[in-house]
Amino acid sequence: GQQVMQIPQYQHVQEGEDFTTYCNSSTTLSNIQWYKQRPGGHPVFLIQLVKSGEVKKQKRLTFQFGEAKKNSSLHITATQTTDVGTYFCAGNQGGSEKLVFGKGTKLTVNP
Amino acid sequence: GAGVSQSPSNKVTEKGKDVELRCDPISGHTALYWYRQSLGQGLEFLIYFQGNSAPDKSGLPSDRFSAERTGGSVSTLTIQRTQQEDSAVYLCASSQHRGDNQPQHFGDGTRLSIL
């Protein structure tokens, strides 16, 4: 079935450390989207990558889309307590209209 | 409204009862998704509506679950003969035009508790 794998499932860091979550698909993705869900909230769209090898930055967040369009990563530099939450990747596989979500990476930041 | 609206925000019911959850998507959004999220877990896909196409029901966990979308707008998710394992947050999301390449906008969810 359609699956988007995301690792790690959990990540605990000290404030100021970096954090990375990885997303992998067995099939080519037409795009990759990233969402953040704060504790008690709903997922909120962060960014979308469409082009092979694309890199986008939002302040301390760097998003990458692999050359083969099968993997992606989100890197946070110098984490802050406000970064706490679960980060989900999601993509459209094989031209399908349905967006498939990874299981998310839950980030906790110790002050 | 400006966002996806879900009602009720909370629902507590007894095991065996039927429940109906409502989602009002952003005006003009043709794609609508239902997800289930258990405490501390990821998003479990339930069903996907896109325009007038037949819905993708591949995520519905059992025949007790059904959903409809009338007039291409409001959607209702119905759970019949509820069981305790149905307790979760049910999230609805909508997106503009085609599902591909369009970000999803989520509602605040309905927190369902089965006693």
Tab-separated table of C-alpha atoms in Angstrom:
chain	number	residue	atom	x	y	z
A	1	GLY	CA	0.000	0.000	0.000
A	2	GLN	CA	0.897	3.620	-0.145
A	3	GLN	CA	3.314	4.469	2.656
A	4	VAL	CA	5.489	7.364	3.635
A	5	MET	CA	7.987	6.391	6.322
A	6	GLN	CA	9.181	8.940	8.818
A	7	ILE	CA	12.006	8.634	11.358
A	8	PRO	CA	12.679	8.973	14.184
A	9	GLN	CA	9.338	8.543	15.917
A	10	TYR	CA	10.526	10.528	18.937
A	11	GLN	CA	13.374	12.945	19.528
A	12	HIS	CA	14.380	14.581	22.791
A	13	VAL	CA	16.913	17.408	22.630
A	14	GLN	CA	18.349	20.051	24.889
A	15	GLU	CA	17.488	23.580	23.975
A	16	GLY	CA	20.077	24.854	21.530
A	17	GLU	CA	20.762	21.475	19.934
A	18	ASP	CA	19.905	20.731	16.345
A	19	PHE	CA	17.122	18.385	15.232
A	20	THR	CA	16.440	16.488	12.018
A	21	THR	CA	13.544	14.339	10.899
A	22	TYR	CA	13.582	12.211	7.756
A	23	CYS	CA	10.858	11.140	5.392
A	24	ASN	CA	11.127	8.304	2.850
A	25	SER	CA	8.852	6.948	0.159
A	26	SER	CA	9.228	3.765	-1.880
A	27	THR	CA	7.808	5.553	-4.895
A	28	THR	CA	8.420	8.942	-6.453
A	29	LEU	CA	6.592	11.822	-4.868
A	30	SER	CA	5.190	14.644	-6.957
A	31	ASN	CA	5.613	16.916	-3.966
A	32	ILE	CA	6.383	16.824	-0.254
A	33	GLN	CA	4.627	18.879	2.375
A	34	TRP	CA	5.567	19.434	6.011
A	35	TYR	CA	3.184	20.121	8.856
A	36	LYS	CA	3.632	20.956	12.544
A	37	GLN	CA	1.191	19.960	15.249
A	38	ARG	CA	1.599	21.663	18.606
A	39	PRO	CA	0.448	19.726	21.693
A	40	GLY	CA	-3.339	19.913	21.854
A	41	GLY	CA	-3.574	21.519	18.421
A	42	HIS	CA	-4.166	20.452	14.863
A	43	PRO	CA	-1.579	20.054	12.086
A	44	VAL	CA	-0.592	23.315	10.443
A	45	PHE	CA	0.973	23.520	7.010
A	46	LEU	CA	4.584	24.706	7.028
A	47	ILE	CA	5.917	24.365	3.504
A	48	GLN	CA	5.785	22.466	0.225
A	49	LEU	CA	8.654	21.285	-1.959
A	50	VAL	CA	8.065	20.319	-5.574
A	51	LYS	CA	11.367	20.309	-7.455
A	52	SER	CA	14.044	17.624	-7.342
A	53	GLY	CA	16.852	18.681	-4.989
A	54	GLU	CA	14.904	21.685	-3.767
A	55	VAL	CA	15.988	23.365	-0.530
A	56	LYS	CA	13.883	25.927	1.301
A	57	LYS	CA	14.514	27.771	4.525
A	58	GLN	CA	12.220	29.331	7.091
A	59	LYS	CA	14.348	31.046	9.730
A	60	ARG	CA	15.957	28.163	11.662
A	61	LEU	CA	14.134	25.476	9.637
A	62	THR	CA	15.683	23.963	6.497
A	63	PHE	CA	13.655	21.677	4.249
A	64	GLN	CA	15.165	19.464	1.558
A	65	PHE	CA	13.658	17.339	-1.209
A	66	GLY	CA	15.861	14.555	-2.519
A	67	GLU	CA	17.172	14.366	-6.054
A	68	ALA	CA	15.099	11.275	-6.752
A	69	LYS	CA	12.033	12.871	-5.133
A	70	LYS	CA	11.688	9.895	-2.804
A	71	ASN	CA	12.956	11.424	0.406
A	72	SER	CA	12.917	14.651	2.336
A	73	SER	CA	14.261	16.100	5.544
A	74	LEU	CA	13.465	18.879	7.970
A	75	HIS	CA	16.360	20.298	9.980
A	76	ILE	CA	15.970	22.723	12.862
A	77	THR	CA	19.041	24.624	13.970
A	78	ALA	CA	19.459	25.594	17.631
A	79	THR	CA	16.093	24.329	18.855
A	80	GLN	CA	13.926	26.433	21.112
A	81	THR	CA	11.104	25.396	23.442
A	82	THR	CA	8.653	26.851	20.923
A	83	ASP	CA	9.715	24.125	18.458
A	84	VAL	CA	8.022	21.468	20.588
A	85	GLY	CA	5.430	19.448	18.704
A	86	THR	CA	4.994	16.698	16.162
A	87	TYR	CA	6.320	17.214	12.653
A	88	PHE	CA	4.596	15.376	9.823
A	89	CYS	CA	5.677	14.951	6.244
A	90	ALA	CA	3.096	14.212	3.563
A	91	GLY	CA	3.299	13.577	-0.135
A	92	ASN	CA	1.415	12.625	-3.265
A	93	GLN	CA	2.709	9.313	-4.578
A	94	GLY	CA	2.730	8.379	-8.252
A	95	GLY	CA	0.568	11.272	-9.312
A	96	SER	CA	-2.199	10.238	-6.936
A	97	GLU	CA	-4.411	13.047	-5.742
A	98	LYS	CA	-4.497	11.610	-2.232
A	99	LEU	CA	-2.006	13.074	0.221
A	100	VAL	CA	-0.282	10.377	2.304
A	101	PHE	CA	1.063	11.349	5.735
A	102	GLY	CA	4.042	9.940	7.577
A	103	LYS	CA	3.488	8.931	11.201
A	104	GLY	CA	5.290	12.007	12.466
A	105	THR	CA	8.271	12.798	14.664
A	106	LYS	CA	7.474	14.051	18.128
A	107	LEU	CA	10.025	16.614	19.289
A	108	THR	CA	10.506	17.559	22.911
A	109	VAL	CA	12.941	20.283	23.931
A	110	ASN	CA	14.372	20.449	27.427
A	111	PRO	CA	15.064	24.034	28.553
B	1	GLY	CA	-15.892	31.273	8.169
B	2	ALA	CA	-12.232	31.550	7.336
B	3	GLY	CA	-11.211	28.061	8.371
B	4	VAL	CA	-12.402	24.475	8.520
B	5	SER	CA	-15.128	24.135	11.106
B	6	GLN	CA	-15.865	20.911	12.954
B	7	SER	CA	-18.664	20.115	15.349
B	8	PRO	CA	-19.108	19.131	18.027
B	9	SER	CA	-15.703	19.935	19.521
B	10	ASN	CA	-16.234	17.264	22.148
B	11	LYS	CA	-18.559	14.287	22.241
B	12	VAL	CA	-19.009	11.837	25.072
B	13	THR	CA	-21.326	8.928	24.476
B	14	GLU	CA	-22.058	5.460	25.710
B	15	LYS	CA	-20.805	2.345	24.020
B	16	GLY	CA	-23.244	1.108	21.408
B	17	LYS	CA	-24.662	4.515	20.513
B	18	ASP	CA	-24.352	6.072	17.069
B	19	VAL	CA	-22.496	9.360	16.610
B	20	GLU	CA	-22.382	11.873	13.803
B	21	LEU	CA	-19.490	14.266	13.322
B	22	ARG	CA	-19.693	17.269	11.071
B	23	CYS	CA	-17.106	19.076	8.968
B	24	ASP	CA	-17.646	22.363	7.165
B	25	PRO	CA	-14.693	22.910	4.829
B	26	ILE	CA	-13.290	26.174	3.566
B	27	SER	CA	-15.547	27.577	0.875
B	28	GLY	CA	-14.423	26.515	-2.592
B	29	HIS	CA	-12.245	23.648	-1.393
B	30	THR	CA	-13.090	20.566	-3.429
B	31	ALA	CA	-10.939	18.043	-1.565
B	32	LEU	CA	-11.958	16.885	1.915
B	33	TYR	CA	-10.249	14.355	4.161
B	34	TRP	CA	-11.168	12.671	7.423
B	35	TYR	CA	-8.451	11.423	9.770
B	36	ARG	CA	-8.428	9.776	13.151
B	37	GLN	CA	-5.754	10.527	15.726
B	38	SER	CA	-5.442	8.532	18.926
B	39	LEU	CA	-3.634	10.102	21.866
B	40	GLY	CA	0.015	10.710	21.010
B	41	GLN	CA	-0.279	8.895	17.692
B	42	GLY	CA	-0.062	9.880	14.046
B	43	LEU	CA	-2.812	10.636	11.571
B	44	GLU	CA	-4.846	7.638	10.474
B	45	PHE	CA	-6.435	8.262	7.077
B	46	LEU	CA	-10.140	7.390	6.963
B	47	ILE	CA	-11.757	8.741	3.794
B	48	TYR	CA	-11.116	11.236	0.991
B	49	PHE	CA	-13.619	13.157	-1.126
B	50	GLN	CA	-12.566	14.980	-4.279
B	51	GLY	CA	-15.190	16.927	-6.178
B	52	ASN	CA	-17.834	14.689	-7.684
B	53	SER	CA	-15.588	11.631	-7.852
B	54	ALA	CA	-16.350	8.483	-5.903
B	55	PRO	CA	-14.789	8.817	-2.443
B	56	ASP	CA	-11.700	6.851	-1.446
B	57	LYS	CA	-12.981	4.821	1.488
B	58	SER	CA	-9.904	2.637	1.823
B	59	GLY	CA	-9.091	3.887	5.329
B	60	LEU	CA	-12.409	3.213	7.016
B	61	PRO	CA	-11.626	0.665	9.752
B	62	SER	CA	-14.950	-1.191	9.684
B	63	ASP	CA	-18.435	-1.117	8.185
B	64	ARG	CA	-19.582	0.775	11.284
B	65	PHE	CA	-17.908	3.838	9.791
B	66	SER	CA	-19.421	5.787	6.927
B	67	ALA	CA	-19.170	9.291	5.563
B	68	GLU	CA	-20.965	11.424	3.071
B	69	ARG	CA	-20.474	14.788	1.536
B	70	THR	CA	-23.606	16.505	0.354
B	71	GLY	CA	-23.500	19.173	-2.337
B	72	GLY	CA	-19.742	19.032	-2.442
B	73	SER	CA	-19.454	20.977	0.788
B	74	VAL	CA	-20.363	19.826	4.286
B	75	SER	CA	-19.358	16.313	5.255
B	76	THR	CA	-20.602	14.052	8.019
B	77	LEU	CA	-18.770	11.076	9.474
B	78	THR	CA	-21.048	8.540	11.118
B	79	ILE	CA	-19.950	5.849	13.514
B	80	GLN	CA	-22.575	3.245	14.325
B	81	ARG	CA	-22.639	1.078	17.443
B	82	THR	CA	-19.639	2.866	18.914
B	83	GLN	CA	-16.968	0.924	20.765
B	84	GLN	CA	-14.370	2.104	23.257
B	85	GLU	CA	-11.559	1.773	20.716
B	86	ASP	CA	-13.325	4.433	18.630
B	87	SER	CA	-12.262	7.021	21.214
B	88	ALA	CA	-9.932	9.469	19.476
B	89	VAL	CA	-9.761	12.905	17.925
B	90	TYR	CA	-11.380	12.991	14.493
B	91	LEU	CA	-9.811	15.601	12.233
B	92	CYS	CA	-11.172	16.984	9.006
B	93	ALA	CA	-9.056	18.773	6.418
B	94	SER	CA	-9.836	20.463	3.133
B	95	SER	CA	-7.737	21.662	0.234
B	96	GLN	CA	-8.254	23.792	-2.812
B	97	HIS	CA	-8.941	22.365	-6.255
B	98	ARG	CA	-7.098	19.118	-6.792
B	99	GLY	CA	-5.488	17.312	-3.862
B	100	ASP	CA	-2.123	17.182	-5.572
B	101	ASN	CA	0.205	20.049	-4.663
B	102	GLN	CA	-2.307	21.770	-2.463
B	103	PRO	CA	-1.799	22.238	1.300
B	104	GLN	CA	-4.424	20.852	3.620
B	105	HIS	CA	-6.193	23.050	6.120
B	106	PHE	CA	-7.260	21.249	9.260
B	107	GLY	CA	-10.127	21.870	11.604
B	108	ASP	CA	-9.730	21.739	15.367
B	109	GLY	CA	-11.161	18.235	15.453
B	110	THR	CA	-13.851	16.440	17.418
B	111	ARG	CA	-12.659	14.696	20.553
B	112	LEU	CA	-14.782	11.556	20.843
B	113	SER	CA	-14.921	9.641	24.100
B	114	ILE	CA	-16.780	6.356	24.338
B	115	LEU	CA	-17.696	5.304	27.870
